[in-house]
Amino acid sequence: MKRIFVLTACAAALAACTPQKSGAPKAAAGAAAAKFNTDLPMTEFMGHVVDPAAFMYWKGSGTEVDEKGEHDLSPTTDEGWDVLVNGASILMEAGNMLQLPGRVRAPEADWNRYAQQLTERAAIARAAAEKHDKKGVFDEGGRVYEVCVACHEQFVIQPDIQANGPAKGDPLPAVPGGKAK
Ligand code: HEC
């Protein structure tokens, strides 16, 4: 009885009964498997995803000194705090994206550890921003920065030194956002 009902329903709404997981209108059979596009080279991924996200966060913390004195850079509006939450959220996901096949570099265990630390620390940083916790944002932003530096040290600076010999004045980004290379 139930079977007949199902068949009738299928006849009435054929499309609804075709086995498509995502509901994508024209997914071909077998196309439901996950597929990642990692065409963005690491430099582009860093420069256009990771770095801007980090600065969305860092720009809203600490103080800045100019000729008029010291200014608190912390957001003053809900929208302003939301920018920090946005940046930290992107960094959380960036840790995942770094571990996609095609992005991981050897030694993989080290690479993945840095990527996971990025997500972990960004999550804590995000929570501080959600609480509008100025000191927390400053401290946790610094802890996020430590992960950037540690990964760059092992995967950018050391290989560069091995390939080109000791320091020739322009190692890669000691300061994220700097236009090195
Ligand atoms: C898991 C390792 C890893 C982490 C974590 C990481 N980076 Fe990178 N980053 C790299 C690698 C590798 C390169 C060099 C890319 C290349 O030369 O192929 C790079 C390069 C960069 C560059 C230079 C891009 C260019 O145009 O040359 C910037 C800027 C950067 N990273 C910012 C950051 C910031 C900010 C963070 C932390 C929020 C961060 N990175 C975290 C691995 C990492």
mmCIF file of C-alpha atoms and ligand atoms in Angstrom:
data_model
loop_
_atom_site.group_PDB
_atom_site.id
_atom_site.type_symbol
_atom_site.label_atom_id
_atom_site.label_comp_id
_atom_site.label_asym_id
_atom_site.label_seq_id
_atom_site.Cartn_x
_atom_site.Cartn_y
_atom_site.Cartn_z
ATOM 1 C CA MET A 1 0.000 0.000 0.000
ATOM 2 C CA LYS A 2 2.710 2.359 0.997
ATOM 3 C CA ARG A 3 4.699 1.432 -2.085
ATOM 4 C CA ILE A 4 1.848 2.320 -4.381
ATOM 5 C CA PHE A 5 1.536 5.649 -2.700
ATOM 6 C CA VAL A 6 5.214 6.351 -3.238
ATOM 7 C CA LEU A 7 4.993 5.437 -6.915
ATOM 8 C CA THR A 8 1.988 7.660 -7.370
ATOM 9 C CA ALA A 9 3.784 10.502 -5.680
ATOM 10 C CA CYS A 10 6.720 10.006 -7.992
ATOM 11 C CA ALA A 11 4.515 10.156 -11.011
ATOM 12 C CA ALA A 12 2.988 13.350 -9.744
ATOM 13 C CA ALA A 13 6.294 15.008 -8.986
ATOM 14 C CA LEU A 14 9.040 13.218 -10.835
ATOM 15 C CA ALA A 15 11.767 15.670 -10.080
ATOM 16 C CA ALA A 16 11.198 15.454 -6.358
ATOM 17 C CA CYS A 17 11.906 11.723 -6.421
ATOM 18 C CA THR A 18 15.163 11.819 -8.333
ATOM 19 C CA PRO A 19 17.942 11.189 -5.893
ATOM 20 C CA GLN A 20 19.625 14.559 -5.642
ATOM 21 C CA LYS A 21 21.184 15.349 -2.326
ATOM 22 C CA SER A 22 21.763 19.029 -2.702
ATOM 23 C CA GLY A 23 18.704 19.901 -4.720
ATOM 24 C CA ALA A 24 20.942 21.431 -7.362
ATOM 25 C CA PRO A 25 18.742 21.551 -10.418
ATOM 26 C CA LYS A 26 20.968 19.843 -12.973
ATOM 27 C CA ALA A 27 23.356 17.746 -10.914
ATOM 28 C CA ALA A 28 24.380 14.813 -13.085
ATOM 29 C CA ALA A 29 24.462 11.340 -11.609
ATOM 30 C CA GLY A 30 27.513 10.990 -9.379
ATOM 31 C CA ALA A 31 28.102 14.723 -9.230
ATOM 32 C CA ALA A 32 27.178 14.875 -5.579
ATOM 33 C CA ALA A 33 30.666 13.974 -4.405
ATOM 34 C CA ALA A 34 32.503 16.836 -2.754
ATOM 35 C CA LYS A 35 34.796 18.683 -5.074
ATOM 36 C CA PHE A 36 37.076 21.508 -4.055
ATOM 37 C CA ASN A 37 38.448 24.186 -6.293
ATOM 38 C CA THR A 38 41.854 25.184 -4.998
ATOM 39 C CA ASP A 39 42.927 27.074 -8.111
ATOM 40 C CA LEU A 40 43.839 30.136 -6.068
ATOM 41 C CA PRO A 41 47.587 29.912 -5.504
ATOM 42 C CA MET A 42 48.718 30.155 -1.901
ATOM 43 C CA THR A 43 49.915 33.729 -2.397
ATOM 44 C CA GLU A 44 46.455 34.779 -3.653
ATOM 45 C CA PHE A 45 44.683 32.843 -0.940
ATOM 46 C CA MET A 46 46.851 34.503 1.688
ATOM 47 C CA GLY A 47 46.700 37.955 0.138
ATOM 48 C CA HIS A 48 42.994 38.041 -0.657
ATOM 49 C CA VAL A 49 41.376 35.836 1.964
ATOM 50 C CA VAL A 50 43.553 35.296 5.034
ATOM 51 C CA ASP A 51 45.307 38.660 5.235
ATOM 52 C CA PRO A 52 42.233 40.893 4.714
ATOM 53 C CA ALA A 53 40.296 38.824 7.249
ATOM 54 C CA ALA A 54 43.071 39.186 9.795
ATOM 55 C CA PHE A 55 43.166 42.941 9.302
ATOM 56 C CA MET A 56 39.413 43.226 9.663
ATOM 57 C CA TYR A 57 40.092 41.966 13.153
ATOM 58 C CA TRP A 58 43.408 43.586 14.035
ATOM 59 C CA LYS A 59 42.354 47.045 12.897
ATOM 60 C CA GLY A 60 39.739 47.104 15.621
ATOM 61 C CA SER A 61 42.100 46.594 18.515
ATOM 62 C CA GLY A 62 44.707 48.454 20.483
ATOM 63 C CA THR A 63 45.598 52.091 20.186
ATOM 64 C CA GLU A 64 47.117 54.339 17.601
ATOM 65 C CA VAL A 65 49.273 57.350 18.339
ATOM 66 C CA ASP A 66 49.386 60.401 16.105
ATOM 67 C CA GLU A 67 50.170 64.090 16.609
ATOM 68 C CA LYS A 68 46.873 64.558 18.445
ATOM 69 C CA GLY A 69 47.641 61.840 20.931
ATOM 70 C CA GLU A 70 46.582 58.279 21.568
ATOM 71 C CA HIS A 71 43.377 56.861 20.079
ATOM 72 C CA ASP A 72 41.529 53.722 21.046
ATOM 73 C CA LEU A 73 40.952 51.723 17.859
ATOM 74 C CA SER A 74 38.205 49.578 19.383
ATOM 75 C CA PRO A 75 34.852 49.695 17.609
ATOM 76 C CA THR A 76 32.234 52.055 19.002
ATOM 77 C CA THR A 77 29.164 50.600 17.277
ATOM 78 C CA ASP A 78 27.593 47.162 16.949
ATOM 79 C CA GLU A 79 28.361 47.283 13.227
ATOM 80 C CA GLY A 80 31.973 48.020 14.033
ATOM 81 C CA TRP A 81 32.231 45.014 16.346
ATOM 82 C CA ASP A 82 30.575 42.895 13.704
ATOM 83 C CA VAL A 83 33.464 43.586 11.339
ATOM 84 C CA LEU A 84 35.769 41.906 13.855
ATOM 85 C CA VAL A 85 33.387 38.970 14.197
ATOM 86 C CA ASN A 86 33.330 38.700 10.393
ATOM 87 C CA GLY A 87 37.113 38.694 10.161
ATOM 88 C CA ALA A 88 37.509 36.081 12.888
ATOM 89 C CA SER A 89 34.830 33.905 11.276
ATOM 90 C CA ILE A 90 36.664 33.973 7.949
ATOM 91 C CA LEU A 91 39.893 33.044 9.721
ATOM 92 C CA MET A 92 38.157 30.102 11.382
ATOM 93 C CA GLU A 93 37.150 28.857 7.950
ATOM 94 C CA ALA A 94 40.553 29.704 6.479
ATOM 95 C CA GLY A 95 42.034 27.117 8.835
ATOM 96 C CA ASN A 96 39.752 24.558 7.193
ATOM 97 C CA MET A 97 40.553 25.749 3.679
ATOM 98 C CA LEU A 98 44.272 25.460 4.345
ATOM 99 C CA GLN A 99 43.793 21.745 4.931
ATOM 100 C CA LEU A 100 42.060 21.043 1.630
ATOM 101 C CA PRO A 101 43.737 18.567 -0.699
ATOM 102 C CA GLY A 102 45.889 20.660 -3.006
ATOM 103 C CA ARG A 103 46.712 23.233 -0.336
ATOM 104 C CA VAL A 104 48.506 21.126 2.227
ATOM 105 C CA ARG A 105 52.290 21.257 2.169
ATOM 106 C CA ALA A 106 54.753 18.749 3.572
ATOM 107 C CA PRO A 107 55.361 17.938 6.355
ATOM 108 C CA GLU A 108 51.592 17.659 6.450
ATOM 109 C CA ALA A 109 51.285 17.058 10.182
ATOM 110 C CA ASP A 110 52.957 20.386 10.902
ATOM 111 C CA TRP A 111 50.965 22.216 8.250
ATOM 112 C CA ASN A 112 47.669 20.858 9.524
ATOM 113 C CA ARG A 113 48.584 21.695 13.085
ATOM 114 C CA TYR A 114 49.143 25.354 12.212
ATOM 115 C CA ALA A 115 45.921 25.417 10.222
ATOM 116 C CA GLN A 116 44.000 23.935 13.126
ATOM 117 C CA GLN A 117 45.582 26.383 15.543
ATOM 118 C CA LEU A 118 44.452 29.200 13.292
ATOM 119 C CA THR A 119 40.870 27.991 13.521
ATOM 120 C CA GLU A 120 41.078 27.405 17.275
ATOM 121 C CA ARG A 121 42.549 30.795 18.080
ATOM 122 C CA ALA A 122 40.271 32.590 15.649
ATOM 123 C CA ALA A 123 37.312 30.995 17.418
ATOM 124 C CA ILE A 124 38.496 32.393 20.754
ATOM 125 C CA ALA A 125 39.190 35.759 19.137
ATOM 126 C CA ARG A 126 35.706 35.713 17.643
ATOM 127 C CA ALA A 127 34.144 35.119 21.033
ATOM 128 C CA ALA A 128 36.040 38.092 22.470
ATOM 129 C CA ALA A 129 34.708 40.303 19.679
ATOM 130 C CA GLU A 130 31.189 39.062 20.252
ATOM 131 C CA LYS A 131 31.535 40.090 23.897
ATOM 132 C CA HIS A 132 32.932 43.495 22.870
ATOM 133 C CA ASP A 133 35.857 42.651 25.107
ATOM 134 C CA LYS A 134 38.579 45.147 24.168
ATOM 135 C CA LYS A 135 41.388 43.534 26.110
ATOM 136 C CA GLY A 136 40.363 40.072 24.943
ATOM 137 C CA VAL A 137 40.332 41.240 21.335
ATOM 138 C CA PHE A 138 43.807 42.713 21.688
ATOM 139 C CA ASP A 139 45.253 39.617 23.385
ATOM 140 C CA GLU A 140 43.558 37.036 21.186
ATOM 141 C CA GLY A 141 44.406 38.982 18.037
ATOM 142 C CA GLY A 142 48.021 38.661 19.120
ATOM 143 C CA ARG A 143 47.646 34.930 19.603
ATOM 144 C CA VAL A 144 46.241 34.606 16.096
ATOM 145 C CA TYR A 145 49.237 36.537 14.794
ATOM 146 C CA GLU A 146 51.601 34.067 16.473
ATOM 147 C CA VAL A 147 50.151 31.279 14.326
ATOM 148 C CA CYS A 148 50.731 33.289 11.125
ATOM 149 C CA VAL A 149 54.322 33.879 12.142
ATOM 150 C CA ALA A 150 54.986 30.282 13.164
ATOM 151 C CA CYS A 151 53.665 28.832 9.921
ATOM 152 C CA HIS A 152 55.539 31.390 7.829
ATOM 153 C CA GLU A 153 58.724 30.655 9.721
ATOM 154 C CA GLN A 154 58.564 26.950 8.926
ATOM 155 C CA PHE A 155 56.970 26.994 5.476
ATOM 156 C CA VAL A 156 58.163 30.229 3.936
ATOM 157 C CA ILE A 157 61.248 31.587 5.632
ATOM 158 C CA GLN A 158 63.147 28.367 6.346
ATOM 159 C CA PRO A 159 62.632 26.908 2.841
ATOM 160 C CA ASP A 160 63.700 30.246 1.400
ATOM 161 C CA ILE A 161 66.863 30.216 3.444
ATOM 162 C CA GLN A 162 67.562 26.624 2.422
ATOM 163 C CA ALA A 163 67.028 27.459 -1.231
ATOM 164 C CA ASN A 164 68.755 30.813 -1.409
ATOM 165 C CA GLY A 165 71.143 30.893 1.496
ATOM 166 C CA PRO A 166 70.934 33.077 4.586
ATOM 167 C CA ALA A 167 69.022 36.345 4.713
ATOM 168 C CA LYS A 168 69.372 38.519 1.682
ATOM 169 C CA GLY A 169 67.306 41.328 3.065
ATOM 170 C CA ASP A 170 63.861 40.444 1.715
ATOM 171 C CA PRO A 171 62.518 37.403 3.481
ATOM 172 C CA LEU A 172 58.794 36.842 3.218
ATOM 173 C CA PRO A 173 56.219 38.579 5.285
ATOM 174 C CA ALA A 174 57.474 39.083 8.774
ATOM 175 C CA VAL A 175 54.592 41.545 8.952
ATOM 176 C CA PRO A 176 51.398 40.179 7.446
ATOM 177 C CA GLY A 177 49.941 42.590 4.955
ATOM 178 C CA GLY A 178 53.341 43.867 4.038
ATOM 179 C CA LYS A 179 53.806 43.781 0.280
ATOM 180 C CA ALA A 180 56.731 41.409 0.433
ATOM 181 C CA LYS A 181 57.387 39.796 -2.953
HETATM 182 C C1 HEC B 1 49.433 26.817 7.532
HETATM 183 C C2 HEC B 1 50.437 27.796 7.208
HETATM 184 C C3 HEC B 1 50.107 29.256 7.145
HETATM 185 C C4 HEC B 1 49.375 29.983 8.042
HETATM 186 C C5 HEC B 1 48.692 29.519 9.317
HETATM 187 C C6 HEC B 1 49.390 31.335 7.561
HETATM 188 N N1 HEC B 1 50.099 31.427 6.407
HETATM 189 FE FE1 HEC B 1 50.397 33.118 5.282
HETATM 190 N N2 HEC B 1 51.541 32.068 3.996
HETATM 191 C C7 HEC B 1 51.772 30.721 4.045
HETATM 192 C C8 HEC B 1 52.614 30.342 2.929
HETATM 193 C C9 HEC B 1 53.114 28.944 2.630
HETATM 194 C C10 HEC B 1 52.890 31.517 2.211
HETATM 195 C C11 HEC B 1 53.781 31.662 0.972
HETATM 196 C C12 HEC B 1 52.995 31.345 -0.261
HETATM 197 C C13 HEC B 1 53.875 30.996 -1.415
HETATM 198 O O1 HEC B 1 54.918 31.624 -1.577
HETATM 199 O O2 HEC B 1 53.505 30.054 -2.133
HETATM 200 C C14 HEC B 1 52.191 32.590 2.908
HETATM 201 C C15 HEC B 1 52.201 33.911 2.500
HETATM 202 C C16 HEC B 1 51.502 34.926 3.107
HETATM 203 C C17 HEC B 1 51.468 36.284 2.630
HETATM 204 C C18 HEC B 1 52.176 36.808 1.401
HETATM 205 C C19 HEC B 1 51.283 36.654 0.202
HETATM 206 C C20 HEC B 1 51.960 37.130 -1.074
HETATM 207 O O3 HEC B 1 51.290 37.821 -1.849
HETATM 208 O O4 HEC B 1 53.128 36.817 -1.259
HETATM 209 C C21 HEC B 1 50.694 37.009 3.507
HETATM 210 C C22 HEC B 1 50.348 38.471 3.429
HETATM 211 C C23 HEC B 1 50.240 36.066 4.527
HETATM 212 N N3 HEC B 1 50.754 34.816 4.244
HETATM 213 C C24 HEC B 1 49.446 36.424 5.592
HETATM 214 C C25 HEC B 1 49.064 35.535 6.597
HETATM 215 C C26 HEC B 1 48.349 35.923 7.799
HETATM 216 C C27 HEC B 1 47.902 37.313 8.130
HETATM 217 C C28 HEC B 1 48.168 34.788 8.536
HETATM 218 C C29 HEC B 1 47.507 34.608 9.881
HETATM 219 C C30 HEC B 1 46.237 35.211 10.115
HETATM 220 C C31 HEC B 1 48.779 33.691 7.779
HETATM 221 N N4 HEC B 1 49.318 34.186 6.629
HETATM 222 C C32 HEC B 1 48.761 32.385 8.212
HETATM 223 C C33 HEC B 1 51.322 29.840 5.009
HETATM 224 C C34 HEC B 1 50.551 30.175 6.112
#
